[in-house]
Tab-separated table of C-alpha atoms in Angstrom:
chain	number	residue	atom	x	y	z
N	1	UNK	CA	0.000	0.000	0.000
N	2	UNK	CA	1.268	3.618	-1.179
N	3	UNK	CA	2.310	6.196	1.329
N	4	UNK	CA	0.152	8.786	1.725
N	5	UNK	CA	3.028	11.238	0.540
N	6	UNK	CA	2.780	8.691	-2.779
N	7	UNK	CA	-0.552	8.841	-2.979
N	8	UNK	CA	-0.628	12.852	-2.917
N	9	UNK	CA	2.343	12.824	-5.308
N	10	UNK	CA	0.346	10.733	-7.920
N	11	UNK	CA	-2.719	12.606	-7.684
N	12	UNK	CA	-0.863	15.751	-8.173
N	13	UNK	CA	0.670	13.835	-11.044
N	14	UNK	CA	-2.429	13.327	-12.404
N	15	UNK	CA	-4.021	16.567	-11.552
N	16	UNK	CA	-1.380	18.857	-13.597
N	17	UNK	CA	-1.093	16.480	-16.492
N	18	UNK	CA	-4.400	15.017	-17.034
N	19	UNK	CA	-6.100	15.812	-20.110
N	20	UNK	CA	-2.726	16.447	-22.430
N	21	UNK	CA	-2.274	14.873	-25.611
N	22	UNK	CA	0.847	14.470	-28.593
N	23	UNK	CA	-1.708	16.013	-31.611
N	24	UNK	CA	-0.586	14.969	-34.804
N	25	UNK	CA	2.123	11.893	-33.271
N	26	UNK	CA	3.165	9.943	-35.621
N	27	UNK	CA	6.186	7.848	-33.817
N	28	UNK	CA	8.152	5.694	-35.297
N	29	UNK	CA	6.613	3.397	-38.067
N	30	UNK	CA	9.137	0.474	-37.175
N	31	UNK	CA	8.665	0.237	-33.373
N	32	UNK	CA	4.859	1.559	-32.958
N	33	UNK	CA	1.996	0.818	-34.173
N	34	UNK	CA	-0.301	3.302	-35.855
N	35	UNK	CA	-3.287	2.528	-33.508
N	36	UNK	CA	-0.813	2.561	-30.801
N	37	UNK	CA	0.969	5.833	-31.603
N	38	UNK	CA	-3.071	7.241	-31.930
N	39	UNK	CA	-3.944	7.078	-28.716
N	40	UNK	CA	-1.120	9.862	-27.750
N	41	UNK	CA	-3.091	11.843	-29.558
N	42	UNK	CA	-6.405	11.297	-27.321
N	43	UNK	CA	-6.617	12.694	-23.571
N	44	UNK	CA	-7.056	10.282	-20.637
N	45	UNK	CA	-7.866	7.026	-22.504
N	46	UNK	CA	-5.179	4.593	-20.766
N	47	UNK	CA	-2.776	2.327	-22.646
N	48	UNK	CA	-2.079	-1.194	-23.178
N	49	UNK	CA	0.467	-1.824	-20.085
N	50	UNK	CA	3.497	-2.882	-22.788
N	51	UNK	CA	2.759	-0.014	-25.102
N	52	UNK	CA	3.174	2.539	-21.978
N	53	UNK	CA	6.215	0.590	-20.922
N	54	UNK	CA	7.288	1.104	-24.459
N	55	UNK	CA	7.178	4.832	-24.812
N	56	UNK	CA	8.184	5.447	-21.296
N	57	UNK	CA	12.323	4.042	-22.493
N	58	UNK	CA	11.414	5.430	-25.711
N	59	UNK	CA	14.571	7.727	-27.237
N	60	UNK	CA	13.453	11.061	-28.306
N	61	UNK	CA	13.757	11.047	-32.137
N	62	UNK	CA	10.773	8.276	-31.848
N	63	UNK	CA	8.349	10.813	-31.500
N	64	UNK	CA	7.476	13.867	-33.323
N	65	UNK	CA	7.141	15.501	-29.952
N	66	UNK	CA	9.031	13.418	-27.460
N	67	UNK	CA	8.050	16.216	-24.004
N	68	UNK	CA	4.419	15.654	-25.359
N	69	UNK	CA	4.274	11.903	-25.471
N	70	UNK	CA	5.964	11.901	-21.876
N	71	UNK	CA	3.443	14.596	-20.211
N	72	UNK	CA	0.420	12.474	-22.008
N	73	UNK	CA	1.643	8.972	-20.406
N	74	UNK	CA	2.928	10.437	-17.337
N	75	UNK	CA	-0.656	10.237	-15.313
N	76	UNK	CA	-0.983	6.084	-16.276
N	77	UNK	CA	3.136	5.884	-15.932
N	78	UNK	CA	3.087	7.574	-12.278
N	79	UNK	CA	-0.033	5.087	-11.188
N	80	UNK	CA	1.516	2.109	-12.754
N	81	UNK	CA	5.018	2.978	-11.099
N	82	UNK	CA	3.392	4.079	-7.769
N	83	UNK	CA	1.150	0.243	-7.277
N	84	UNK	CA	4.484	-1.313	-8.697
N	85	UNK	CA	2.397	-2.502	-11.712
N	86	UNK	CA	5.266	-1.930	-14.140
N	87	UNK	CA	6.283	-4.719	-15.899
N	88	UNK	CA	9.258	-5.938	-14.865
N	89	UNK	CA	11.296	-2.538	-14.090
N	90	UNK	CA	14.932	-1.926	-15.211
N	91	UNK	CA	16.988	0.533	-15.177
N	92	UNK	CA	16.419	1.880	-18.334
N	93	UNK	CA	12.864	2.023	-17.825
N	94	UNK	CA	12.815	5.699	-17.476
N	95	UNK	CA	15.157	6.932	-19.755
N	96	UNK	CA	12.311	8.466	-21.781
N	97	UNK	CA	11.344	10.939	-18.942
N	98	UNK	CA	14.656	11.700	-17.877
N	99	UNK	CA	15.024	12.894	-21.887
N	100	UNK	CA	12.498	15.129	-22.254
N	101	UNK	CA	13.771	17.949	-20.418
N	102	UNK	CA	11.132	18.151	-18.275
N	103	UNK	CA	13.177	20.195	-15.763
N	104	UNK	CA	12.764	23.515	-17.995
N	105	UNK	CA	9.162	22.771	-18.125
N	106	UNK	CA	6.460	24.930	-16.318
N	107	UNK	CA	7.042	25.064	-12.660
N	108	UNK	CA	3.456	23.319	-11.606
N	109	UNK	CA	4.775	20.433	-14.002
N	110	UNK	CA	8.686	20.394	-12.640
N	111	UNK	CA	7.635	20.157	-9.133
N	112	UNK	CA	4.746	17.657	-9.742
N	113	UNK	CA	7.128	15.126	-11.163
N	114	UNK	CA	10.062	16.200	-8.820
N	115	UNK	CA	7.761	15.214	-5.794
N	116	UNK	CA	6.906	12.144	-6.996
N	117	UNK	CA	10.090	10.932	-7.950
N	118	UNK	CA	11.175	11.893	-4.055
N	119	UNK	CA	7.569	10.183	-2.730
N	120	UNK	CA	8.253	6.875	-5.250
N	121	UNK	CA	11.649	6.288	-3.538
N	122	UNK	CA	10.942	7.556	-0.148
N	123	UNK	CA	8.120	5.019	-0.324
N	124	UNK	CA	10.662	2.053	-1.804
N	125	UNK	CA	13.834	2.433	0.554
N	126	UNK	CA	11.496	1.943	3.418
N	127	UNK	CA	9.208	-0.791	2.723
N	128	UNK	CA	10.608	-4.154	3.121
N	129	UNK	CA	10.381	-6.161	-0.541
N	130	UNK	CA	13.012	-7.468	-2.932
N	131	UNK	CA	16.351	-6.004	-2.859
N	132	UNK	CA	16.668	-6.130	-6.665
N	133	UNK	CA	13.363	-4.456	-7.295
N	134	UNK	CA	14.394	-1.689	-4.770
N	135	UNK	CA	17.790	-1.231	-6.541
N	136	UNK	CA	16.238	-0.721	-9.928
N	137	UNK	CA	13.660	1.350	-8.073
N	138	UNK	CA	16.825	3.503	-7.462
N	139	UNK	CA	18.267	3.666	-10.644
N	140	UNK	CA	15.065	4.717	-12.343
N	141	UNK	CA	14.551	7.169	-10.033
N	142	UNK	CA	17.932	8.115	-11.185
N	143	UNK	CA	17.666	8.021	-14.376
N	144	UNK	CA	14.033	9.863	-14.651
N	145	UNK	CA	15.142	12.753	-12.170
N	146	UNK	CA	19.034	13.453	-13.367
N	147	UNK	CA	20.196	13.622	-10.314
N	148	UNK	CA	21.203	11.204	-7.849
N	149	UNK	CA	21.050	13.846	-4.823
N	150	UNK	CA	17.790	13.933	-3.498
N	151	UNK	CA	17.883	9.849	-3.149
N	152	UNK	CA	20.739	10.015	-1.550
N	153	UNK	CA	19.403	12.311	0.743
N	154	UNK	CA	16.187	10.437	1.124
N	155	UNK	CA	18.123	6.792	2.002
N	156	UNK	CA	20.653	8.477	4.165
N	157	UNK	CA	17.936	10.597	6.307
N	158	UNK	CA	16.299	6.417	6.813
N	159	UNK	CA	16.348	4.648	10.537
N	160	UNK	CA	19.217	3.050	11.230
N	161	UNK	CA	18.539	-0.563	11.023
N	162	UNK	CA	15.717	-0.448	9.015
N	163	UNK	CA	14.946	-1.843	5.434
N	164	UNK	CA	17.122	0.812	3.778
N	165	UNK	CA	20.583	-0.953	5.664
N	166	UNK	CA	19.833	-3.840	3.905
N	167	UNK	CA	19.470	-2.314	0.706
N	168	UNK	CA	22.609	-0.469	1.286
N	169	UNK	CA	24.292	-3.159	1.839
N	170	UNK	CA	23.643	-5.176	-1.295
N	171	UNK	CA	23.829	-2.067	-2.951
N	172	UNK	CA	27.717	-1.716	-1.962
N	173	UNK	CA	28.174	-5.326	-2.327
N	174	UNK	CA	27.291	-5.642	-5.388
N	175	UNK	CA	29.043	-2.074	-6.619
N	176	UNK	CA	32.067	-1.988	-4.660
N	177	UNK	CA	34.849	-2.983	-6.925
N	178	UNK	CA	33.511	-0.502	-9.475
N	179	UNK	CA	33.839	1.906	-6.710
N	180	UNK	CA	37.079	1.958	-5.787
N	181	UNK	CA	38.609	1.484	-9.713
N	182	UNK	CA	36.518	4.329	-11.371
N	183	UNK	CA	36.684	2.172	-14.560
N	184	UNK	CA	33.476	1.882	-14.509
N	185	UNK	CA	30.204	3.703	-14.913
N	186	UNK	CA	28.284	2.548	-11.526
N	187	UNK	CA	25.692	4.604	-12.885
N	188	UNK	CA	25.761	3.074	-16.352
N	189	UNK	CA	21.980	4.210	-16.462
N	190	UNK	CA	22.591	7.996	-16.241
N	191	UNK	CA	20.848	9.852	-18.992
N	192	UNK	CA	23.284	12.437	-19.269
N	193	UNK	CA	26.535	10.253	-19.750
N	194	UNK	CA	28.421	13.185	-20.472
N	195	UNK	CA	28.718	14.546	-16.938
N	196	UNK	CA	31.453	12.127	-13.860
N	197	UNK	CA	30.163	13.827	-10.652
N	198	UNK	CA	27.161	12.012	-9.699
N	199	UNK	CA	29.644	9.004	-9.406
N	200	UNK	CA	32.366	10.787	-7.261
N	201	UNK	CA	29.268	11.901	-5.262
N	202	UNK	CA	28.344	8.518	-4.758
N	203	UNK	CA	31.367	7.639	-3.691
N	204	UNK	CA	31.493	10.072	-1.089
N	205	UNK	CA	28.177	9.370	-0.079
N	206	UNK	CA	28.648	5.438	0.529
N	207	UNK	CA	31.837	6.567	2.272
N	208	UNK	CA	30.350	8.830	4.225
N	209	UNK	CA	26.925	7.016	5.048
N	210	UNK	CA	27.552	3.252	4.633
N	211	UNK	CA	30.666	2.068	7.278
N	212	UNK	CA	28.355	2.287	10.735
N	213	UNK	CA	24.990	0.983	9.194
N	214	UNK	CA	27.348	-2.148	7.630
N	215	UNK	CA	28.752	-1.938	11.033
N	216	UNK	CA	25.270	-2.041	12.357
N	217	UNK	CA	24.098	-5.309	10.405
N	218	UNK	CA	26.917	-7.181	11.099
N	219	UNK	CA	28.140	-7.212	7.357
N	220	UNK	CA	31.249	-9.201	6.066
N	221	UNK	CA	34.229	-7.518	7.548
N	222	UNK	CA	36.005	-7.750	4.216
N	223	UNK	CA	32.812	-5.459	2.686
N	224	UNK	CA	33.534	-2.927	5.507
N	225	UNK	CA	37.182	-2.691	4.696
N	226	UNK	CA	37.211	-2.164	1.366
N	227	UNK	CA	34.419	0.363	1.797
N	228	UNK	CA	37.069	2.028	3.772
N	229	UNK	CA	39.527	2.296	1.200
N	230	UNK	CA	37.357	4.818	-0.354
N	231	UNK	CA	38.774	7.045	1.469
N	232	UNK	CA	42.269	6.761	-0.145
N	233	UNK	CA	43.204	8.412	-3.428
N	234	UNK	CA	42.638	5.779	-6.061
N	235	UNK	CA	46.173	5.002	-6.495
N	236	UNK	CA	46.558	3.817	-3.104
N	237	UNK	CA	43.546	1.721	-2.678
N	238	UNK	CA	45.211	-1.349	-4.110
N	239	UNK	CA	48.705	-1.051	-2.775
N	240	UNK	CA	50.220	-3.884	-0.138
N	241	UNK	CA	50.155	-1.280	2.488
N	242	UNK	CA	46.398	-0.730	1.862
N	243	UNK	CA	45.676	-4.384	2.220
N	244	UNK	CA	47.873	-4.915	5.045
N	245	UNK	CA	45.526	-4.927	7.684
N	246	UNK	CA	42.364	-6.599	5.554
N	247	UNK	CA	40.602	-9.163	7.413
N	248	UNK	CA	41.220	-13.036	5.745
């Protein structure tokens, strides 16, 4: 059951955006079909769950008018999302939104999907259910809002030894090597793949947040050491005298 900060968020959602359309959409002949590209073009009349899933990953020279197609599915989309009725979500799920620009829209529309982006994972981190549905839950959220801050903010501000720990923890688990190299992309999913710092931020973030809730849950002492090397320069994190005191 939603939050009641979710709930609000997705009737907001649906309050500001209800009743827009794509006029004229055409989409892309080779991916949509005509009677499925139509019904941008009519307000309020709700989708076939895999053609919404469709357009909501869709890449913006698909549609004639990508911000159009987003703001028309983005009432069904934030339901969908919000009951965690959407397919089976990935990480890529909402690169659509997070290509629109929707951040330069109108102010009523920015802050509508800004607040439920914040209510969606607020509600997530801390509700107990599958780790690997909460970690995607994080990377679309990601990917959607272009920013990794505010989740960060939202999973750090979580009780200590609550749901969130254990999602931080096989969230470091899984992404700790990748941390400490900087070879590679730990957020692989971010829209704008032009830009480094939202991965030095994570780092700083897991080094700043992570140690005493791992500490907390009892996690493998090897985990907690290595997230400790963080704090080296990368150069040092994989020298003897870094691993000289690491637990066997």
């Amino acid at each position: 059951m939603a939050s009641p900060a979710l709930t609000a968020a997705v009737d907001r959602i649906r309050a500001v955006f209800s009743g827009m359309t794509s006029p004229g959409e055409t989409g892309c002949g080779l991916c949509h079909l005509p009677e499925e590209t139509a019904l941008l073009g009519v307000p309020d009349v709700e989708l076939p769950g895999d053609v919404l899933e469709m357009f909501a990953r869709e890449v913006p020279d698909h549609f004639d008018d990508h911000s159009a197609a987003m703001r028309r599915i983005l009432p069904q989309l934030a339901e969908r999302l919000a009951a965690r009725r959407f397919g089976s979500l990935n990480a890529y799920d909402l690169t659509g939104l997070g290509r629109s620009g929707w951040r330069t829209w109108p102010t009523e529309q920015c802050d509508a999907i800004r607040e439920f982006l914040d209510a969606w994972w607020a509600d997530t981190v801390s509700t107990p259910l599958d780790v690997p549905y909460v970690l995607e839950v994080f990377q679309a959220c990601v990917t959607a809002g272009l920013t990794v801050t505010p989740c960060l903010a939202t999973w750090a501000a979580q009780p200590t030894g609550g749901p969130a720990d254990a999602y931080l923890e096989a969230f470091v688990a899984w992404w700790i090597e990748e941390l400490l190299y900087e070879d590679t992309r730990v957020i692989r999913w971010w829209c704008d793949s032009t830009r480094d710092e939202p991965d030095a931020e994570l780092r700083a973030w897991v080094l700043e947040h992570a140690p005493a809730r791992l500490r907390a849950r009892g996690a493998d002492p090897l985990l907690l050491f290595q997230t400790g090397l963080l704090a080296l320069p990368r150069e040092q994190r994989f020298t003897e005298e870094a691993w000289a005191g690491a637990p066997v």
